[in-house]
mmCIF file of C-alpha atoms and ligand atoms in Angstrom:
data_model
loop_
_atom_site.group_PDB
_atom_site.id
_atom_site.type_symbol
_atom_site.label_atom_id
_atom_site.label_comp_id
_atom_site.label_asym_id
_atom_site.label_seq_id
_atom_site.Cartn_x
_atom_site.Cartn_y
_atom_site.Cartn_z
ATOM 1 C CA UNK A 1184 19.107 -0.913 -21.110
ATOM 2 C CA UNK A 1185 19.696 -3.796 -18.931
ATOM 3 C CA UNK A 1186 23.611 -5.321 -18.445
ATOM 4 C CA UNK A 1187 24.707 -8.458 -20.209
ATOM 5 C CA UNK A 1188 26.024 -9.570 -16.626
ATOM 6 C CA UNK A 1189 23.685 -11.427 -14.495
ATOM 7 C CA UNK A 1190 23.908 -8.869 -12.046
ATOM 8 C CA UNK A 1191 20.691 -8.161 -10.174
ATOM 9 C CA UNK A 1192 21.831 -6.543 -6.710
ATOM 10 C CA UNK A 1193 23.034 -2.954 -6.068
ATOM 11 C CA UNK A 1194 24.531 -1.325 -2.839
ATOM 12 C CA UNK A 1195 23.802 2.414 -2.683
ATOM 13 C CA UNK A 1196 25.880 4.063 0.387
ATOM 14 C CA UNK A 1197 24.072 6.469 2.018
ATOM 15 C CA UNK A 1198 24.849 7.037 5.614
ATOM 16 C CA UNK A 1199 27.663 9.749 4.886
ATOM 17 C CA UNK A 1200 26.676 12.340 7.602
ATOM 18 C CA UNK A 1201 26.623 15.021 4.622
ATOM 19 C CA UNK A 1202 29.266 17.795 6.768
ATOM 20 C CA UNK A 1203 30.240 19.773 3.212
ATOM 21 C CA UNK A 1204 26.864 20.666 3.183
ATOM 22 C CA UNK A 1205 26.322 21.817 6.739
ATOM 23 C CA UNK A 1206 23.991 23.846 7.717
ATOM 24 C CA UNK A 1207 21.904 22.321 4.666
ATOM 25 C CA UNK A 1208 22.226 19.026 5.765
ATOM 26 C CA UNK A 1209 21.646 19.425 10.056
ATOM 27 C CA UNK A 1210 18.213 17.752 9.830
ATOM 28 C CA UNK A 1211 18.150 16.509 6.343
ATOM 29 C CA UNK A 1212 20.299 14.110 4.204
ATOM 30 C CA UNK A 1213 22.096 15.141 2.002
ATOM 31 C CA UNK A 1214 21.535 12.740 -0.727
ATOM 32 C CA UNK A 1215 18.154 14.686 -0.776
ATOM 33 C CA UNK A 1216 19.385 17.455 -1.820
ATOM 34 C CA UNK A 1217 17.134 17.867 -5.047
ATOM 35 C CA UNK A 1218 19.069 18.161 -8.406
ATOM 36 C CA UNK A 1219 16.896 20.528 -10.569
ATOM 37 C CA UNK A 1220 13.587 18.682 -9.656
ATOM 38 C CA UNK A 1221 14.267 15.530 -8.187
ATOM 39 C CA UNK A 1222 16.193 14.583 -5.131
ATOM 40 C CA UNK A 1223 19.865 13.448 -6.028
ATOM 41 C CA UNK A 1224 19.354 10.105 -4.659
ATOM 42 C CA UNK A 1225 16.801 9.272 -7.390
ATOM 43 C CA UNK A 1226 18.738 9.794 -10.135
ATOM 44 C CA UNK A 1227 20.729 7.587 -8.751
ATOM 45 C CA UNK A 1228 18.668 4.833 -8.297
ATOM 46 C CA UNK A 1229 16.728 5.106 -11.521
ATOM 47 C CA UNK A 1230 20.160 4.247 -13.259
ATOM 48 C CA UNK A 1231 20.807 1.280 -11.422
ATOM 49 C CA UNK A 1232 17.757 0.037 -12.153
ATOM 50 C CA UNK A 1233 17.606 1.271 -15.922
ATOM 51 C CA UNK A 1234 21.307 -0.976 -15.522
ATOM 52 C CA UNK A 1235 19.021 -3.864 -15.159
ATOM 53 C CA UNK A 1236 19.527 -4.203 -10.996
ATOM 54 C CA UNK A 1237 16.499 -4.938 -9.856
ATOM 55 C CA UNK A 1238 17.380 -5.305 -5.686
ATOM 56 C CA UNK A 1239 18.559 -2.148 -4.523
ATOM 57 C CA UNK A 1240 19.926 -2.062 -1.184
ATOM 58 C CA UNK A 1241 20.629 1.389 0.765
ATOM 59 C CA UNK A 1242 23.432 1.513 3.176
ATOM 60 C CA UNK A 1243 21.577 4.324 5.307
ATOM 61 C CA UNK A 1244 22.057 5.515 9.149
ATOM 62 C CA UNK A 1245 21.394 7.973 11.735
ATOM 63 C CA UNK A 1246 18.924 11.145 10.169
ATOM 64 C CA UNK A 1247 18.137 9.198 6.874
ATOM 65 C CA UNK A 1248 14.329 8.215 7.049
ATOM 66 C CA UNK A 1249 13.618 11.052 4.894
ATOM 67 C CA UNK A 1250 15.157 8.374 2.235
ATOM 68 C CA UNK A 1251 12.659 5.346 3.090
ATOM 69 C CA UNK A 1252 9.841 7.539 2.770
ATOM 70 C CA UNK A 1253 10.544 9.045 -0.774
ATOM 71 C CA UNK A 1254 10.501 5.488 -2.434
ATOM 72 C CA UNK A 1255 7.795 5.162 -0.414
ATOM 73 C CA UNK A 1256 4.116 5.691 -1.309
ATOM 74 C CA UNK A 1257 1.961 8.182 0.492
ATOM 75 C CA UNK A 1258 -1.707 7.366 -0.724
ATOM 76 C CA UNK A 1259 -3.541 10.062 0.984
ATOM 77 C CA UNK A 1260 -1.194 12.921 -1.313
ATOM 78 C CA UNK A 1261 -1.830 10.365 -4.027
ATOM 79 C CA UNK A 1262 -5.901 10.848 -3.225
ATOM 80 C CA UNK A 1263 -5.553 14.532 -3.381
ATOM 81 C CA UNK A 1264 -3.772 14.778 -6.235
ATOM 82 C CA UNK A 1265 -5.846 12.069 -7.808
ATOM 83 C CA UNK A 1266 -9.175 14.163 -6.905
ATOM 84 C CA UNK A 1267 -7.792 17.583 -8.158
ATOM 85 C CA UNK A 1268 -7.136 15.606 -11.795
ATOM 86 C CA UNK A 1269 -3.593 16.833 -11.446
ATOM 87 C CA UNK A 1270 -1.678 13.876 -13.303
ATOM 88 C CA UNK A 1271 1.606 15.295 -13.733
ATOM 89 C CA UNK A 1272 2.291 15.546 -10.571
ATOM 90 C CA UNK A 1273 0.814 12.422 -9.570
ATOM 91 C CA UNK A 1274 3.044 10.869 -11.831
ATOM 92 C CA UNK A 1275 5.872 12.956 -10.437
ATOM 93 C CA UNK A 1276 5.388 11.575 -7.019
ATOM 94 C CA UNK A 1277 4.981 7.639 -8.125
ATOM 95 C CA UNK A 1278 8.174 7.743 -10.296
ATOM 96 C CA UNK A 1279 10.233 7.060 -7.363
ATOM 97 C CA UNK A 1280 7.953 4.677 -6.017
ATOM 98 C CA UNK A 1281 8.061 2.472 -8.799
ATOM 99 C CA UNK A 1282 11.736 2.568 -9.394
ATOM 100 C CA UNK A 1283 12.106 -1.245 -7.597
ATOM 101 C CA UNK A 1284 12.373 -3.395 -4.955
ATOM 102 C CA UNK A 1285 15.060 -1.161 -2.253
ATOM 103 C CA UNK A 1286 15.930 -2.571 0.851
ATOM 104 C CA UNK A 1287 17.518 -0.726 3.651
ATOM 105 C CA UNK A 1288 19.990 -1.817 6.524
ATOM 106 C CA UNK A 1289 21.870 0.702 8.930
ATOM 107 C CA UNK A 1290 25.624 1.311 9.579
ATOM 108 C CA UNK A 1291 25.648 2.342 12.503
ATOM 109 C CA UNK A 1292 28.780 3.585 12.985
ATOM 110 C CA UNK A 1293 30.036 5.343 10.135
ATOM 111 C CA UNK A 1294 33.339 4.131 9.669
ATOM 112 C CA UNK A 1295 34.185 4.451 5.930
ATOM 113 C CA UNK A 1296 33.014 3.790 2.070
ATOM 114 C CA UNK A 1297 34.692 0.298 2.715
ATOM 115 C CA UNK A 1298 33.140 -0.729 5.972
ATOM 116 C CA UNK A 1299 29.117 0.717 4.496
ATOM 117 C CA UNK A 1300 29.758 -1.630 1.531
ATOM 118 C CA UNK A 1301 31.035 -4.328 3.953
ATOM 119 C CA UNK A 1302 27.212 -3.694 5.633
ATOM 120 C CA UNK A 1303 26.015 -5.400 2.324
ATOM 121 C CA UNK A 1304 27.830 -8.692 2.966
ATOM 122 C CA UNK A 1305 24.437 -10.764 4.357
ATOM 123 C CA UNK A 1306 21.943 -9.007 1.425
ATOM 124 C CA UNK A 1307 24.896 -9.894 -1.387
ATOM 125 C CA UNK A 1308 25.636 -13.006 -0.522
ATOM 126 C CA UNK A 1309 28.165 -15.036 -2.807
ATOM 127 C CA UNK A 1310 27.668 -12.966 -6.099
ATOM 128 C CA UNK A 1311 29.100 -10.071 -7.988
ATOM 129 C CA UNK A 1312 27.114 -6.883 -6.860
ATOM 130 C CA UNK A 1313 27.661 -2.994 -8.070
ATOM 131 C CA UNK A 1314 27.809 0.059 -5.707
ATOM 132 C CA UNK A 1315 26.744 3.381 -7.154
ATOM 133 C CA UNK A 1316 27.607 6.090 -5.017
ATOM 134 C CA UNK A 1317 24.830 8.856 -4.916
ATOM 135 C CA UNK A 1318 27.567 12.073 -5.031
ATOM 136 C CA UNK A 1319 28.293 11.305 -8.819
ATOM 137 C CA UNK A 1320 25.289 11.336 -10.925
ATOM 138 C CA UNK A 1321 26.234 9.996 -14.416
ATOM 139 C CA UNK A 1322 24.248 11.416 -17.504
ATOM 140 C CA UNK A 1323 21.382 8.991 -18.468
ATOM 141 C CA UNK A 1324 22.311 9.621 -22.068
ATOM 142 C CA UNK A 1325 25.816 8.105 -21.723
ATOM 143 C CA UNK A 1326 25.983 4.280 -20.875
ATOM 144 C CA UNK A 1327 28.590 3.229 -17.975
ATOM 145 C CA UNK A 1328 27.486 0.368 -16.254
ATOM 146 C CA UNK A 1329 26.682 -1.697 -18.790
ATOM 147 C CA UNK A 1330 29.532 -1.192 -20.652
ATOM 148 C CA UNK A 1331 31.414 -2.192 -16.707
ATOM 149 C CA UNK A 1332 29.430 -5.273 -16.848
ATOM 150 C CA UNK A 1333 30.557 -6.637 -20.063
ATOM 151 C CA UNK A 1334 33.508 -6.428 -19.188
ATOM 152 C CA UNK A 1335 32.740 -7.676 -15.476
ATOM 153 C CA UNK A 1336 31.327 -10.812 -17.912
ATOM 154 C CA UNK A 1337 34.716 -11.238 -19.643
ATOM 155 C CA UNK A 1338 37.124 -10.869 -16.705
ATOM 156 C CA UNK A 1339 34.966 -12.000 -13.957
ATOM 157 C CA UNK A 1340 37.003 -9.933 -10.603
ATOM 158 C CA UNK A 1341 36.184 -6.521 -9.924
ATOM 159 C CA UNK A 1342 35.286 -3.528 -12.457
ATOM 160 C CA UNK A 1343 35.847 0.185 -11.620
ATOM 161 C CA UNK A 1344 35.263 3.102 -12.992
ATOM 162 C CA UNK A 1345 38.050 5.782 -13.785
ATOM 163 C CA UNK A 1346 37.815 9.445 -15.251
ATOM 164 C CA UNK A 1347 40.703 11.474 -16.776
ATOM 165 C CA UNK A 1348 40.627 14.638 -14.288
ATOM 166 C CA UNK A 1349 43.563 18.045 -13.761
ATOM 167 C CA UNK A 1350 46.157 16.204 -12.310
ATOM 168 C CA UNK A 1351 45.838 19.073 -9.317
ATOM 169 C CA UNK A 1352 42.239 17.337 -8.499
ATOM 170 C CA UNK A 1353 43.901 14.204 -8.009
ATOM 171 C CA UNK A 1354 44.039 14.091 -4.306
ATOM 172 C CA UNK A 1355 40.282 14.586 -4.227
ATOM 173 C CA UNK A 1356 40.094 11.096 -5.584
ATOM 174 C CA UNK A 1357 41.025 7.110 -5.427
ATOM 175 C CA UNK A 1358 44.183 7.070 -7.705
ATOM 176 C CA UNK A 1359 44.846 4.109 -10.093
ATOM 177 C CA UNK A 1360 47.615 2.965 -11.974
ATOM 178 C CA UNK A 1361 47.080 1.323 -14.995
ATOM 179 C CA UNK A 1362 48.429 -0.684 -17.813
ATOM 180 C CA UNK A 1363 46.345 -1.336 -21.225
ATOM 181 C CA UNK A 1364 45.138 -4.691 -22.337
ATOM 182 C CA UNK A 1365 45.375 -5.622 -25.934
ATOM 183 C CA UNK A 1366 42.521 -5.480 -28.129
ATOM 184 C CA UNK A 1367 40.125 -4.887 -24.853
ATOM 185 C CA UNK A 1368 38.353 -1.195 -24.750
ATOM 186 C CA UNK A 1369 39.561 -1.411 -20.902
ATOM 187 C CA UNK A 1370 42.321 -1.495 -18.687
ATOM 188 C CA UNK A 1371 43.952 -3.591 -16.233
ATOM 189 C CA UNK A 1372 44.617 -1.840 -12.655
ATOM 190 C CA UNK A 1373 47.920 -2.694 -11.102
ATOM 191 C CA UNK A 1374 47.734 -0.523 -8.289
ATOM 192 C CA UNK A 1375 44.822 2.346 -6.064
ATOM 193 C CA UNK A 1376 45.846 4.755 -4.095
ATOM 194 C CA UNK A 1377 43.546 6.730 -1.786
ATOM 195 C CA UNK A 1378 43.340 10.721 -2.213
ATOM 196 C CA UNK A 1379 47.165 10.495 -3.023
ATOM 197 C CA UNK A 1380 48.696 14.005 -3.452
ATOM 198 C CA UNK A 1381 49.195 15.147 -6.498
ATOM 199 C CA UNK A 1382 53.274 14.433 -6.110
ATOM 200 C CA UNK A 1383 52.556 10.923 -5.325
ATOM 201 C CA UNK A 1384 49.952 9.937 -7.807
ATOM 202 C CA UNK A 1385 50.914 7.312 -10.440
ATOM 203 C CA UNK A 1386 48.172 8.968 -12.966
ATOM 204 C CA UNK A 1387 45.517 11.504 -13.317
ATOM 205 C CA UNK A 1388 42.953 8.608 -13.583
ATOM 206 C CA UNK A 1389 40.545 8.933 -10.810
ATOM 207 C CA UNK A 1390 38.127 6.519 -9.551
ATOM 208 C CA UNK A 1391 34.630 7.686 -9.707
ATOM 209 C CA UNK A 1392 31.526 6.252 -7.697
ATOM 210 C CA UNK A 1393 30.959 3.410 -9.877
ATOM 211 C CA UNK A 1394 31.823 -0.632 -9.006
ATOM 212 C CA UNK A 1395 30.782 -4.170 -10.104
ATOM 213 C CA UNK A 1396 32.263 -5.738 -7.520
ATOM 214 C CA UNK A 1397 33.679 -9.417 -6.591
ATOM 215 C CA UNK A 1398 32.743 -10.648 -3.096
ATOM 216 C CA UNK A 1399 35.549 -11.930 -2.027
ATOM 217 C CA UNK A 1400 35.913 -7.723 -1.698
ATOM 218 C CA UNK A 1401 34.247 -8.838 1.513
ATOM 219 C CA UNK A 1402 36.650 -10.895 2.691
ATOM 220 C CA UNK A 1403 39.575 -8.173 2.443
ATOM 221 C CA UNK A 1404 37.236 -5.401 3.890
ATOM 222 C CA UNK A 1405 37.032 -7.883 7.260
ATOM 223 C CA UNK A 1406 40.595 -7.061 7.676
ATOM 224 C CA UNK A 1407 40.859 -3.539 5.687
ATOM 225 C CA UNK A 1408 42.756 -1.576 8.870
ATOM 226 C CA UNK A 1409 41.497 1.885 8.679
ATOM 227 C CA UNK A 1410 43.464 4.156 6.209
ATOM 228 C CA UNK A 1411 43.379 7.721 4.885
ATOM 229 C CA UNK A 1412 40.715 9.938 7.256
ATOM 230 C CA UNK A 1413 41.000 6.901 9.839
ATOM 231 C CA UNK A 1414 38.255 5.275 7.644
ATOM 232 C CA UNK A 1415 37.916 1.928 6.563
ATOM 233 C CA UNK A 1416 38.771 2.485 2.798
ATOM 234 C CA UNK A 1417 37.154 0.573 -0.557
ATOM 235 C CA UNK A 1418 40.178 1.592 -2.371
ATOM 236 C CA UNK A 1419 42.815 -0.276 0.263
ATOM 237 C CA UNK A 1420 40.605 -3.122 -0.531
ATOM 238 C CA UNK A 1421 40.329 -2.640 -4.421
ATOM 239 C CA UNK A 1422 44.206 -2.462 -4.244
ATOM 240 C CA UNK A 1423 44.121 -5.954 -2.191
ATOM 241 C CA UNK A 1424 42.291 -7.559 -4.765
ATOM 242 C CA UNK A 1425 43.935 -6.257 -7.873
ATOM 243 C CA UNK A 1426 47.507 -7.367 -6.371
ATOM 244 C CA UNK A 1427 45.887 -11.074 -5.423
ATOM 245 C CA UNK A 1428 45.220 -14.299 -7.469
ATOM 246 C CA UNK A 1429 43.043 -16.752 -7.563
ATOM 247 C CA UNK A 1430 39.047 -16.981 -7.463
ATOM 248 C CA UNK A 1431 37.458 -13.154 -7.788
ATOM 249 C CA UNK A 1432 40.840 -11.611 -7.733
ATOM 250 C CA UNK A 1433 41.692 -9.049 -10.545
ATOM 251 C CA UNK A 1434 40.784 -5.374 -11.057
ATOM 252 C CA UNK A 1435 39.812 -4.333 -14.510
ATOM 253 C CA UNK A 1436 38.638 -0.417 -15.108
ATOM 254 C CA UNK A 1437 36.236 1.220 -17.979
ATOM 255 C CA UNK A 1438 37.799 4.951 -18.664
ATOM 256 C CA UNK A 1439 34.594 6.913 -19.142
ATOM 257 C CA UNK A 1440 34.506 9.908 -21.284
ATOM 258 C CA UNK A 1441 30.874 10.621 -20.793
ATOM 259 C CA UNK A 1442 29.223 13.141 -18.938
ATOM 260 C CA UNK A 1443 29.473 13.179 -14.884
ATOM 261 C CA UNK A 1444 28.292 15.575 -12.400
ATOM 262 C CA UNK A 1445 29.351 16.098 -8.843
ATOM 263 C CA UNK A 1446 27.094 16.911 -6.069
ATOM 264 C CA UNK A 1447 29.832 16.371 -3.659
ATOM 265 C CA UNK A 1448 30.540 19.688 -2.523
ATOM 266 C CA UNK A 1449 29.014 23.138 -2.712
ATOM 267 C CA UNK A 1450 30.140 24.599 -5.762
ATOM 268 C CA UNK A 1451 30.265 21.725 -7.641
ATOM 269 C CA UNK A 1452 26.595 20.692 -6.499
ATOM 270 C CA UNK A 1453 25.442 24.078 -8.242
ATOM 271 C CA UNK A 1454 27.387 23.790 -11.137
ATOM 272 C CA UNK A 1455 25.481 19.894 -11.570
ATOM 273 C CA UNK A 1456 22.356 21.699 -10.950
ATOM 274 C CA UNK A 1457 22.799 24.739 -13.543
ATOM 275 C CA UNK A 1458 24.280 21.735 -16.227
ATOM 276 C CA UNK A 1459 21.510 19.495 -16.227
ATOM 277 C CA UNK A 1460 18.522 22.365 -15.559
ATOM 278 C CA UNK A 1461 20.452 23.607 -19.287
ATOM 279 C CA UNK A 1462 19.105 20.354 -20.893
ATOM 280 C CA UNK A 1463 15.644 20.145 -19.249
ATOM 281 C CA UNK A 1464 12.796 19.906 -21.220
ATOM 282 C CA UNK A 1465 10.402 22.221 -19.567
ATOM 283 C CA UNK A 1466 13.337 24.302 -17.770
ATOM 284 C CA UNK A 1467 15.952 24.971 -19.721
ATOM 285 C CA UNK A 1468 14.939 27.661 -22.675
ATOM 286 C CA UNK A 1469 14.020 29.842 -19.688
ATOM 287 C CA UNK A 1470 16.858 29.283 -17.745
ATOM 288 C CA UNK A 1471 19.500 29.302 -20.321
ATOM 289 C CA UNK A 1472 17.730 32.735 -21.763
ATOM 290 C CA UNK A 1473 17.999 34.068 -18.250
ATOM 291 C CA UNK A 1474 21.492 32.905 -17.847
ATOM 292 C CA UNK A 1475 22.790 35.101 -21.155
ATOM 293 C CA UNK A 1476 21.448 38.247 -19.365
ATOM 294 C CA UNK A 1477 22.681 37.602 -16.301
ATOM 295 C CA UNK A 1478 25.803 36.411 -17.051
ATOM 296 C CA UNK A 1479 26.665 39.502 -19.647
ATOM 297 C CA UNK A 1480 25.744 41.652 -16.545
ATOM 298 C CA UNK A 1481 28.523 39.826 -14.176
ATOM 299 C CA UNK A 1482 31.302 41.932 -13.523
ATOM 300 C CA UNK A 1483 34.931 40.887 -14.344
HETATM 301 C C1 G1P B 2092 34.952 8.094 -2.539
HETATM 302 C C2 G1P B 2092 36.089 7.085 -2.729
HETATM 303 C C3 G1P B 2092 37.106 7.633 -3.729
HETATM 304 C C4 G1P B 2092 36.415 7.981 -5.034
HETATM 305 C C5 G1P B 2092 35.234 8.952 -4.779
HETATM 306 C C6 G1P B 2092 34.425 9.144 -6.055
HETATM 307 O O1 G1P B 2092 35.477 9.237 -1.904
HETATM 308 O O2 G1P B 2092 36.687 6.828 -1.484
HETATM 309 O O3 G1P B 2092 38.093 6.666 -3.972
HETATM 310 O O4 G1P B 2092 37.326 8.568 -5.922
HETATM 311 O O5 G1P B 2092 34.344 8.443 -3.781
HETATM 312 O O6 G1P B 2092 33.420 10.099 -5.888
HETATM 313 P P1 G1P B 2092 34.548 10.376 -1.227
HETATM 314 O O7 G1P B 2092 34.167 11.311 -2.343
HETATM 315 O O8 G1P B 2092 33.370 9.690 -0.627
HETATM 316 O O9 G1P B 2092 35.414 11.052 -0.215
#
């Protein structure tokens, strides 16, 4: 589905140097890491562009050309497979080459979410963009971003995205506070805090990796001091904008209720992979067969 937004231009960070994921991630990056089949970057990508963005740009660094060369085309495996007759996999292997036009630029010094998304300032240019960030994968079945830029369409600003969580994950998380707006199906954000803990947070509404953003965010990430982890932090500038008036100020939120999985950290990264490998087509009667057994044989 494309968005009713004229939106064309994503911003996928990627240059996080992956250290939950250590030793897995010493020579590889970690949004390669496949998910079930596919590397979790893709799935990624092939929802912005199912969104209806059509220029991708990757926020990559140090250790990531593994990325550039898996939306990349390699036509002598493509010959192989193409002379063996083996079209599923050939198929397999052009899927992510056909997902759109992705263009890559470097931060070289990783110095926060804010300061990679600030890296997109000369691709953007002077129009709303969104950033999907590749550690939460969002189920194709459920719609988010479209439903963000509707309402990006209505308020212009900035649209996040916010998910009810245990109010003891909270500090795992931006924080909003929020207040309702009449007869809209989203909310207005008064205030973000980063990773607050769980004492200090005004809600259990936490901001997952989804944004339609203004760019005047660029402006305020110019002179976004570094905040919590001594990073340069998109949620100090969120909370900039939502408190400021005028042109592209304003911070609306969607609450999604849909499905999201985390590859963020270990055990969450299996639990995405054992959740969506349930549903697969070709996988998941096997698997989930195997899982009863093995499961009734866990001990307490
Ligand atoms: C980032 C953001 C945080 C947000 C999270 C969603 O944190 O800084 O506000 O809640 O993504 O996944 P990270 O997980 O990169 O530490």
């Amino acid at each position: 589905m494309t968005n009713a937004s004229s939106i064309t231009k994503a911003v996928i960070p990627a240059a996080g140097l992956g250290t939950r994921f250590l030793p897995a991630t010493k020579a590889m990056p970690k949004e390669m890491l496949p998910v079930v089949d596919k590397p979790a970057i893709q799935y990624v990508v092939a929802e912005a562009v199912k969104a209806g963005f059509t220029d991708l740009l990757m926020i990559t660094g140090r250790n990531k050309r593994a990325l550039e060369d898996h939306f990349d085309r390699v036509p002598s495996l493509e010959g192989s497979l193409e002379a063996k007759g083996d079209d599923e996999k050939l198929e397999a292997i052009r899927e992510a080459t056909r997902l759109g036009d992705i263009h890559y630029v470097r931060q070289g010094d990783p110095r926060g979410l804010g300061h990679a998304v600030l890296c997109a300032k000369k691709h953007v240019g002077h129009e709303p963009f969104a950033v999907l960030l590749g550690d939460d994968l969002i189920d194709e079945r459920d719609e988010l971003l479209s439903v963000m830029a509707a309402v990006q369409l209505k308020t212009g600003g900035s649209v996040i995205a916010l998910m009810e969580v245990e109010p003891e994950q909270i500090s795992a998380y931006g924080c909003a506070n929020v207040v309702a707006v009449e007869g809209g199906d989203f909310v207005k954000v008064l205030g973000l805090v980063e990773k607050p803990a769980v004492e200090d947070a005004p809600s259990n509404l936490a901001v997952i990796g989804r944004y339609l953003l203004h760019p005047r965010v660029f402006e305020v990430l110019e002179h976004t001091a570094p905040g919590r982890g001594n990073e340069i932090q998109l949620t100090d500038a969120l909370q900039e904008l939502a408190a400021a008036e005028g042109d592209g100020a304003g911070v609306h939120a969607v609450v999604f209720r849909g499905r999201r999985y985390d590859t963020g950290d270990k055990l969450s990264y299996l639990q995405a992979n054992i959740t969506l490998a349930v549903d697969h087509e070709d996988l998941g009667p096997g698997l989930k067969s195997w899982l009863k057994d093995f499961v009734a044989d866990l001990d307490d």
